[in-house]
Structures are given as C-alpha cells and as structure tokens.
PDB file of C-alpha atoms in Angstrom:
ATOM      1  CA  UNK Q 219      89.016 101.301  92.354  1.00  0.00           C
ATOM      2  CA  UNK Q 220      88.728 103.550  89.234  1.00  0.00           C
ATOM      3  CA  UNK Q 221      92.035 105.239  90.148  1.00  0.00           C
ATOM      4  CA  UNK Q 222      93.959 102.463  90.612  1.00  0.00           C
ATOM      5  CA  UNK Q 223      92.987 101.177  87.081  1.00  0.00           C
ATOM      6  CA  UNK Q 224      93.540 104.137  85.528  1.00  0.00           C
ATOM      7  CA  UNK Q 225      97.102 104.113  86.948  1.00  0.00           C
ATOM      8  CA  UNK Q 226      97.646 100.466  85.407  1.00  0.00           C
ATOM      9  CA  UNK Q 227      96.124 101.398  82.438  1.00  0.00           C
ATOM     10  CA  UNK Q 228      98.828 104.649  82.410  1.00  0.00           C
ATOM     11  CA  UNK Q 229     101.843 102.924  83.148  1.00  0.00           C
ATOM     12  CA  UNK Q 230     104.923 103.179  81.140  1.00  0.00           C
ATOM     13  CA  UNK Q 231     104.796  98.996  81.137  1.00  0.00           C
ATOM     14  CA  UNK Q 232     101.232  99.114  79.619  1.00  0.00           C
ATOM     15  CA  UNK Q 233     102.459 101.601  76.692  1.00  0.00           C
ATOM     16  CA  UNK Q 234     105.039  99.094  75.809  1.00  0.00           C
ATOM     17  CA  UNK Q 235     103.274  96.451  75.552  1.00  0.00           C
ATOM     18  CA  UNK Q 236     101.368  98.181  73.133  1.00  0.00           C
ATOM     19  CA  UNK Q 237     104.565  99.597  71.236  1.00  0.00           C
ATOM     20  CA  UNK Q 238     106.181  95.772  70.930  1.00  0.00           C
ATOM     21  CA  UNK Q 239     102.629  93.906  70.201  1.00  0.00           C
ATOM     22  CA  UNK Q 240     100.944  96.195  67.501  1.00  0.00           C
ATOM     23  CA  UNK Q 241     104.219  97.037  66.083  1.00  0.00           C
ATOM     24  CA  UNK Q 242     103.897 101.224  66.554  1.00  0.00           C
ATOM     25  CA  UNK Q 243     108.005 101.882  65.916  1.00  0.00           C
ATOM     26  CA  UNK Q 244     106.771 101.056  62.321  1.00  0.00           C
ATOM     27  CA  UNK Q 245     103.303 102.350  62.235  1.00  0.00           C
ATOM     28  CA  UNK Q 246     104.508 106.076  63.429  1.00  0.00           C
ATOM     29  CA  UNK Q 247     107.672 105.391  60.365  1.00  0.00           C
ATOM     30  CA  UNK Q 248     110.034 106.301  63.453  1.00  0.00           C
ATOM     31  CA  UNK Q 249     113.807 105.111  62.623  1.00  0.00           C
ATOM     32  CA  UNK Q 250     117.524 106.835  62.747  1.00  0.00           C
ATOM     33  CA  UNK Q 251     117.500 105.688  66.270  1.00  0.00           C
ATOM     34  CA  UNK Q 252     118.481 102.480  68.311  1.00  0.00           C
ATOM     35  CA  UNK Q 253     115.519 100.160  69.174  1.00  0.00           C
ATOM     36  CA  UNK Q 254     115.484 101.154  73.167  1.00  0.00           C
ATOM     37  CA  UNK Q 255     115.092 104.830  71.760  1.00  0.00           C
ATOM     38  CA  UNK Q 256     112.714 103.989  69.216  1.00  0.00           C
ATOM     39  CA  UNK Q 257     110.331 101.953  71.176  1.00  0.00           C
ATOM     40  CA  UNK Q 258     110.170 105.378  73.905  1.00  0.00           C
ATOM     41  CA  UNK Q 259     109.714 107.788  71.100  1.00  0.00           C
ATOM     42  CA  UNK Q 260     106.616 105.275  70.108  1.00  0.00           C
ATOM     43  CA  UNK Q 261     105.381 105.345  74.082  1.00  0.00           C
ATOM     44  CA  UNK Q 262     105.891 109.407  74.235  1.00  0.00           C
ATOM     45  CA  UNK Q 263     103.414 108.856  70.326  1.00  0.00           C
ATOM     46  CA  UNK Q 264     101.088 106.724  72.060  1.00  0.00           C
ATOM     47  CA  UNK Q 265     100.322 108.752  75.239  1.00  0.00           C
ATOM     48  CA  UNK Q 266      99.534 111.370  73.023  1.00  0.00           C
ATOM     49  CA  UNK Q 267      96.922 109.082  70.748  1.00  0.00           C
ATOM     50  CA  UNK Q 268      95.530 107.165  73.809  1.00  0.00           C
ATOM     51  CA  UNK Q 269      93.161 108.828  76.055  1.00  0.00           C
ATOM     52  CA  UNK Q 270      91.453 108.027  79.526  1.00  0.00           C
ATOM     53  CA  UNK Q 271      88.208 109.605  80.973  1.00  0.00           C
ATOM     54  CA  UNK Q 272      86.364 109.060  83.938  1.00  0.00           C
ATOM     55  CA  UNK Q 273      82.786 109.382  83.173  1.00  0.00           C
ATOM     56  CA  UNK Q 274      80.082 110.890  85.337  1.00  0.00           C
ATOM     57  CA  UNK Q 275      78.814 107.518  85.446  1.00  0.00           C
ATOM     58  CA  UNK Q 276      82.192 106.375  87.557  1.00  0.00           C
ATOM     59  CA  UNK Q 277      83.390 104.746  84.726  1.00  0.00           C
ATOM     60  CA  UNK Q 278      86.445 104.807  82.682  1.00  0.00           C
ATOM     61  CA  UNK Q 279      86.397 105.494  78.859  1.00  0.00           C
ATOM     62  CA  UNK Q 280      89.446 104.788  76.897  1.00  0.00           C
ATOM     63  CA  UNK Q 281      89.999 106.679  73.637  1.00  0.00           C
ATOM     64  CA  UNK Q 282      92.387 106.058  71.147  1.00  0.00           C
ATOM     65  CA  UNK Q 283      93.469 108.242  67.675  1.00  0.00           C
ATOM     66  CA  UNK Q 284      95.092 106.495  65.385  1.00  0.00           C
ATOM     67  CA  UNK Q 285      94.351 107.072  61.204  1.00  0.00           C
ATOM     68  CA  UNK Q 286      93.502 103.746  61.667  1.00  0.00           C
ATOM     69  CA  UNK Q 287      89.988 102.949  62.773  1.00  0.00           C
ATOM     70  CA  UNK Q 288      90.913  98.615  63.465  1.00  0.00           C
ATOM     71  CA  UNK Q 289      94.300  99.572  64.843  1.00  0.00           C
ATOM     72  CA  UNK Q 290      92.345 102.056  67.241  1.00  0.00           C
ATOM     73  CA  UNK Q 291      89.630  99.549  68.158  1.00  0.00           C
ATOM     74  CA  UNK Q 292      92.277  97.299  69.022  1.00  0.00           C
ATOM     75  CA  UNK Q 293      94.196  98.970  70.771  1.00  0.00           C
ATOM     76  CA  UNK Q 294      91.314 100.041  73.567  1.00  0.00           C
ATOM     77  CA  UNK Q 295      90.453  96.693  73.897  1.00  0.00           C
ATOM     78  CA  UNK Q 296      94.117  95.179  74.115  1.00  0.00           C
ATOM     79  CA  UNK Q 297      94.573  97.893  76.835  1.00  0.00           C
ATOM     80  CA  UNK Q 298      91.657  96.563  79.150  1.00  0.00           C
ATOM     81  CA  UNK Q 299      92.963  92.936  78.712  1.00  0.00           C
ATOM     82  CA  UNK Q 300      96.413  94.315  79.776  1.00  0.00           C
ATOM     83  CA  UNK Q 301      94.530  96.245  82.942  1.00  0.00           C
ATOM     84  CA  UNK Q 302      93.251  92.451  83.374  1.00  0.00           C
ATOM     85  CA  UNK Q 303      96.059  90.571  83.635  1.00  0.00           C
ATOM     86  CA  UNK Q 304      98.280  93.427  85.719  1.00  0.00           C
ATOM     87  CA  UNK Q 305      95.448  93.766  88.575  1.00  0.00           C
ATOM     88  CA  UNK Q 306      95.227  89.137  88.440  1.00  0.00           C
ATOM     89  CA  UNK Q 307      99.312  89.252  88.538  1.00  0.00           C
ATOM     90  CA  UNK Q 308      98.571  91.579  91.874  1.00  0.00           C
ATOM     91  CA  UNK Q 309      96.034  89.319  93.087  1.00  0.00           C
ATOM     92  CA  UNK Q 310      97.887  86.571  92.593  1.00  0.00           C
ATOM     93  CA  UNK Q 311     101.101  87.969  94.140  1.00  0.00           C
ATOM     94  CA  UNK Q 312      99.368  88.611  97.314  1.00  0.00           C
ATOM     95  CA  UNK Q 313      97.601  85.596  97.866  1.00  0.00           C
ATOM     96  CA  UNK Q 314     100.470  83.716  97.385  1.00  0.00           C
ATOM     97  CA  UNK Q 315     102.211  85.340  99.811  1.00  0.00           C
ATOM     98  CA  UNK Q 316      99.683  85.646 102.334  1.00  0.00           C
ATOM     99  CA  UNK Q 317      99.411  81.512 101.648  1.00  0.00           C
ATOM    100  CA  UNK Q 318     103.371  81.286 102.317  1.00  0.00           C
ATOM    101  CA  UNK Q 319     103.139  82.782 105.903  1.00  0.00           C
ATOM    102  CA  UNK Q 320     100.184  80.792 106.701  1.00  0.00           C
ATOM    103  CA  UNK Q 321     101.480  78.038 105.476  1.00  0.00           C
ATOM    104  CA  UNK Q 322     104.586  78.963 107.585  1.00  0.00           C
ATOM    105  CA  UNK Q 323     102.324  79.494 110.653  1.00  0.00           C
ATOM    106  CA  UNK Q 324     101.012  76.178 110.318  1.00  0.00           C
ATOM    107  CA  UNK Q 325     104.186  74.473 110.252  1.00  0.00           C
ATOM    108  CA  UNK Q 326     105.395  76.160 113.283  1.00  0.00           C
ATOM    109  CA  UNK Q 327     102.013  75.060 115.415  1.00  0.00           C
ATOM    110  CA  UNK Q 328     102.269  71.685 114.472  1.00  0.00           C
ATOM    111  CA  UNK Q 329     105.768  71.537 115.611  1.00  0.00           C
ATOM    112  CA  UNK Q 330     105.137  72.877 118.684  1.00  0.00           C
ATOM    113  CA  UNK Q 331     101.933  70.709 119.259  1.00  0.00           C
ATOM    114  CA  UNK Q 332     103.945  67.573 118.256  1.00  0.00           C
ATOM    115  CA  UNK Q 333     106.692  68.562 120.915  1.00  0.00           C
ATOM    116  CA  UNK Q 334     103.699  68.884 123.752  1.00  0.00           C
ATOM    117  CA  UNK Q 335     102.599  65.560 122.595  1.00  0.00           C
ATOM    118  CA  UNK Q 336     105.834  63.712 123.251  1.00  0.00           C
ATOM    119  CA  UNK Q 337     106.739  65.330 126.382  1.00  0.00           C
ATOM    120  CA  UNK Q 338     103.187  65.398 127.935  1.00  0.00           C
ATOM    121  CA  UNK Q 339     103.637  61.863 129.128  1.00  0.00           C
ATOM    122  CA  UNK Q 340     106.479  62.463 131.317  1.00  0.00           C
ATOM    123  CA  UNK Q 341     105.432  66.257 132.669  1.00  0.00           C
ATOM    124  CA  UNK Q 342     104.001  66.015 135.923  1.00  0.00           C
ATOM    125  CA  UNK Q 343     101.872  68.249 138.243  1.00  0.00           C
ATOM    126  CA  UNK Q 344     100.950  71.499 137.234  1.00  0.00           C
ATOM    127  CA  UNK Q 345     102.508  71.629 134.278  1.00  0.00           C
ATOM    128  CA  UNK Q 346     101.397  68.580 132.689  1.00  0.00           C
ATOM    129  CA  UNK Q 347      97.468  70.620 133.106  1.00  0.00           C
ATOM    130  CA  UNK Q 348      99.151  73.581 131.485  1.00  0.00           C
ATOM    131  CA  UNK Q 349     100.938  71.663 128.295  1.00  0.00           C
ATOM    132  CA  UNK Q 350      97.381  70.084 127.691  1.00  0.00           C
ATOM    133  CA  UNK Q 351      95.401  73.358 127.828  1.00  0.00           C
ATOM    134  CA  UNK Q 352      98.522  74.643 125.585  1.00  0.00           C
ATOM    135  CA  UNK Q 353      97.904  71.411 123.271  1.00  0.00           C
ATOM    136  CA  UNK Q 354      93.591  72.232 123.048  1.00  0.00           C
ATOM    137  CA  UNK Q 355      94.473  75.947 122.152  1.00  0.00           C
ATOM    138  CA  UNK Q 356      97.044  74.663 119.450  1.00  0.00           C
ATOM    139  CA  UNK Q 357      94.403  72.563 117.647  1.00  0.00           C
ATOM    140  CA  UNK Q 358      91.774  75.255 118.114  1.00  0.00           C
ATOM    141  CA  UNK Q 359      94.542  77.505 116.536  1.00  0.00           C
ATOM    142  CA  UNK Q 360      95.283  75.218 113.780  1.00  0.00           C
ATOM    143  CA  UNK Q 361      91.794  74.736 112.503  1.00  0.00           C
ATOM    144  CA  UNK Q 362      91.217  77.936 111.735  1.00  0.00           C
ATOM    145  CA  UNK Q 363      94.651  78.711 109.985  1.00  0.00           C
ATOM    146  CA  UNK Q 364      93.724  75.121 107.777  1.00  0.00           C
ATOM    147  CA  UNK Q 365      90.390  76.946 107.097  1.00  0.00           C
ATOM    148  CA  UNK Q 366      91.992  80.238 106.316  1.00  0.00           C
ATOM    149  CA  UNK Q 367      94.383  78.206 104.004  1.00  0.00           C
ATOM    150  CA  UNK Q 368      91.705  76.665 101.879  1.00  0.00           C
ATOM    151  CA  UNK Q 369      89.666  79.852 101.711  1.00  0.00           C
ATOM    152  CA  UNK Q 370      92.921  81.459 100.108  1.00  0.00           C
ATOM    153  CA  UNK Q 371      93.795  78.274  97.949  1.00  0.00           C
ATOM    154  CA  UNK Q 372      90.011  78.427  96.979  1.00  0.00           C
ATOM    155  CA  UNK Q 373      90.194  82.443  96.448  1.00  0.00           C
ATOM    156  CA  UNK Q 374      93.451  81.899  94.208  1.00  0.00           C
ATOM    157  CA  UNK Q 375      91.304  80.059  91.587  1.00  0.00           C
ATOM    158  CA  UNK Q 376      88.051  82.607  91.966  1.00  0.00           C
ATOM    159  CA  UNK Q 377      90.129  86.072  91.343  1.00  0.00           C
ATOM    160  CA  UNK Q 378      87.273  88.743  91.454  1.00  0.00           C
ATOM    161  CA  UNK Q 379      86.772  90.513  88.434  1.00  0.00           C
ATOM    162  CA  UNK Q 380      88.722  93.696  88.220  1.00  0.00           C
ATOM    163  CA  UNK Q 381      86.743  95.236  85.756  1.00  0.00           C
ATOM    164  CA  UNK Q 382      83.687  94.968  83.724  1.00  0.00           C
ATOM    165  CA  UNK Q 383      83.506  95.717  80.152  1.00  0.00           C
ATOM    166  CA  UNK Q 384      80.570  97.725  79.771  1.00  0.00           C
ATOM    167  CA  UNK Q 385      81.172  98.550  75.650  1.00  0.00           C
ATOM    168  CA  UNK Q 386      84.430  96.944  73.731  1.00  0.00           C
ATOM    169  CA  UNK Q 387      85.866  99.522  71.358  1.00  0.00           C
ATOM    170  CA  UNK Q 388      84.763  98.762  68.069  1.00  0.00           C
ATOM    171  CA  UNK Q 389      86.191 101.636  64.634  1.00  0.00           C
ATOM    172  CA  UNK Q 390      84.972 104.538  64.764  1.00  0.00           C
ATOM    173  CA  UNK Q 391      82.833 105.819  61.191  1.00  0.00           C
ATOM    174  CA  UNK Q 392      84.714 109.171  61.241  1.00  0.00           C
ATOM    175  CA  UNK Q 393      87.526 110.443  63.462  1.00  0.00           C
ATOM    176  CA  UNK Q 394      86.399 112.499  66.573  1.00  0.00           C
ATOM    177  CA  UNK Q 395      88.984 113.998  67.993  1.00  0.00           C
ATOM    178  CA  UNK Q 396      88.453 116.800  69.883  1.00  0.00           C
ATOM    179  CA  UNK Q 397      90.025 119.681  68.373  1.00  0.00           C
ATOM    180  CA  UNK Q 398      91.882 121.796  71.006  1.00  0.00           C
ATOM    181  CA  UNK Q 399      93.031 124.792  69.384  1.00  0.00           C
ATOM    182  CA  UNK Q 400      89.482 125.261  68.091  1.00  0.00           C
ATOM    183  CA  UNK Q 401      88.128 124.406  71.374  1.00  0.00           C
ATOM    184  CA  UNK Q 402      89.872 127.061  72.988  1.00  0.00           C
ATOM    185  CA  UNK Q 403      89.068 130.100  70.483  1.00  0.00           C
ATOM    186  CA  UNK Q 404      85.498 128.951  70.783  1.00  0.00           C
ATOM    187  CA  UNK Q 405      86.123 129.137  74.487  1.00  0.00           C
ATOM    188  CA  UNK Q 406      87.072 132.853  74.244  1.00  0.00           C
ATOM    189  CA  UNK Q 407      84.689 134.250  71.977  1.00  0.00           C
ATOM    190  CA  UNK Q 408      81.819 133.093  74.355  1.00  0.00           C
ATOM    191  CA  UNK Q 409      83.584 134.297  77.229  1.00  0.00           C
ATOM    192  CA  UNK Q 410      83.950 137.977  75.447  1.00  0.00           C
ATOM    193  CA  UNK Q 411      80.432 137.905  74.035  1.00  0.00           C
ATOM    194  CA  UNK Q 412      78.946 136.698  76.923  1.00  0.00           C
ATOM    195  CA  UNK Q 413      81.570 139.104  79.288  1.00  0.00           C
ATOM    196  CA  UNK Q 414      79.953 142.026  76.543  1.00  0.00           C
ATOM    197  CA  UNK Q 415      76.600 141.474  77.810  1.00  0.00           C
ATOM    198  CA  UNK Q 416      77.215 141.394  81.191  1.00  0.00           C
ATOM    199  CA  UNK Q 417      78.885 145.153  81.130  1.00  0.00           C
ATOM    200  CA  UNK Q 418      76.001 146.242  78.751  1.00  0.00           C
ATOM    201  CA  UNK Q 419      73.041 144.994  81.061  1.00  0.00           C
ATOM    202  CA  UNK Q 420      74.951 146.377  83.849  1.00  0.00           C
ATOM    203  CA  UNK Q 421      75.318 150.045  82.689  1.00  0.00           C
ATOM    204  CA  UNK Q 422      71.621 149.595  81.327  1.00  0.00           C
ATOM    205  CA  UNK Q 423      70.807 149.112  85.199  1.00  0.00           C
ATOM    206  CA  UNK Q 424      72.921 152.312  86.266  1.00  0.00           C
ATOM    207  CA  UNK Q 425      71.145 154.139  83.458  1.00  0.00           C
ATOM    208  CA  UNK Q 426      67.649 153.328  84.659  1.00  0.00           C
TER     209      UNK Q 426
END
C-alpha cells in the first residue's frame, strides 16, 4: 500500500527520528531556542529537504537535499529502515492482539468442555445426547482455534515484507534540485510563446 507508506514515511515521528539520530539541530546551526523548539524548527528544515514521489512505475522515490551528499544518502536510506520497523511494530501489534482473543477464546471452550465432561455422567435423558453433541462441536471448535493460533504464532515470526528496496540512496555527483522559481518562468514563457502561435495560426485561418 504505497499510500500508507508514504504516510509513515511523512509522519512527524519519522522526522524526529531523523532530527535526534543524525544530529540536524546542529547541522542546520539552529540555537537561541529550548531543545523541544529546536528539534521542531529542525523537522519544519527537514520536510523542506526531504522529498517523496510516487513514480509511474507505482513506486516511491525518496529525495533528500542536504549540502551534504553522505548525510543525504543516509538519510533516504535511514528513512526506509524507519518505514520498516513502523509497518513490523503494526504487524506485530495486531497479531498480538488477534493471538490474545484467541487465546482468550480458547480458554473459555475448554472451560466449558471440561464442565460438560464432569457433569455428563450424571445428566440423564435427553440432555445427556445434547451435552455430548455440545462436547463433539466444542472439540471441533477448538481445533481449529489451536490451528488458527499456531498459524498466527507462526505468522508473528514470518512478518511479510513491507517494502522492497529497489535502489538504496547512494551521494549524489552534483546537487539536482529542481529549481522552482526557474521552473515556473520557464513554465510561462512556453505557455505565451506557444499561446502566440495559437492566435497567429488562427487569424492566418480567418485570413485565408
């Protein structure tokens, strides 16, 4: 789920984890300000110098800026182990308490079979037919709640991959950072030449 990753990747926890690891308060030369401030005014840096882009592809490509080409490289590739170890921590979370109510569920049929199996002797008639057919269901029951159970204890150990790293980020040779103003002007001198040509074929047409 590409969107769900890119939401981990864009969380405020994932930013500080960055801030506090690769020591960014110093590396953007922020002080005057108490830590708590300091760290946010190095996430607020950091959203701005780390980019996300879902290719065509259905991938996502994470970017980062930084005037330093290691610290950049790093950086992309500490973000996908963080991505890792958020989505296992859900995983995780959810198995185990999936395996709590089953485990609960369990408990609760075995109680109630063990209370069948000590009164069954002294149940006559009809109901004595009915607490067995209660006891066969029970143990039909309970084997496939055990066999649930191990498939989640099993599952617990065998997480699925949440991602695959197609490229690690590695320095770049020369900063590529899109330039937006530039960009933009570009943008607008193709749209008026090309906006030109459009009225002067058209009145050419009229003309003829």
């Amino acid at each position: 789920d590409l969107d769900r990753i890119s939401g981990i990747a864009d969380m405020d926890t994932t930013y500080k984890k960055l801030v506090d690891e690769f020591s960014l308060v110093s590396y953007y030369k922020l002080d005057g300000d108490s830590l708590p401030l300091l760290r946010r005014k190095a996430v607020l840096r950091l959203r701005k110098d780390l980019g996300f882009q879902k290719t065509e592809q259905g991938q996502l490509k994470i970017i980062a800026w930084t005037k330093d080409s290691p610290l950049s490289a790093n950086l992309v590739n500490r973000t996908v182990a963080i991505i890792k170890e958020i989505e296992n921590g859900i995983w995780q979370q959810n198995y185990n308490q999936s395996q709590v109510k089953l485990n609960a569920s369990i408990a609760d049929m075995e109680h109630r079979y063990q209370t069948l199996s000590d009164s069954v002797t002294i149940i006559k008639g009809g109901r004595h037919e009915l607490a067995i057919t209660q006891m066969q269901t029970l143990l039909e029951q309970l084997k496939q709640y055990r066999k649930s159970a191990d498939e989640f204890a099993l599952a617990k150990e065998t997480n699925p991959a949440v991602l695959y790293v197609m490229e690690a980020g590695v320095p770049a040779v020369k900063a590529e950072r899109p330039d937006k103003i530039n960009i933009i002007i570009a943008a607008m001198i193709a749209g008026f030449v090309f906006s030109s040509i459009l009225i002067l074929v058209n009145d050419r047409n009229r003309i003829a």
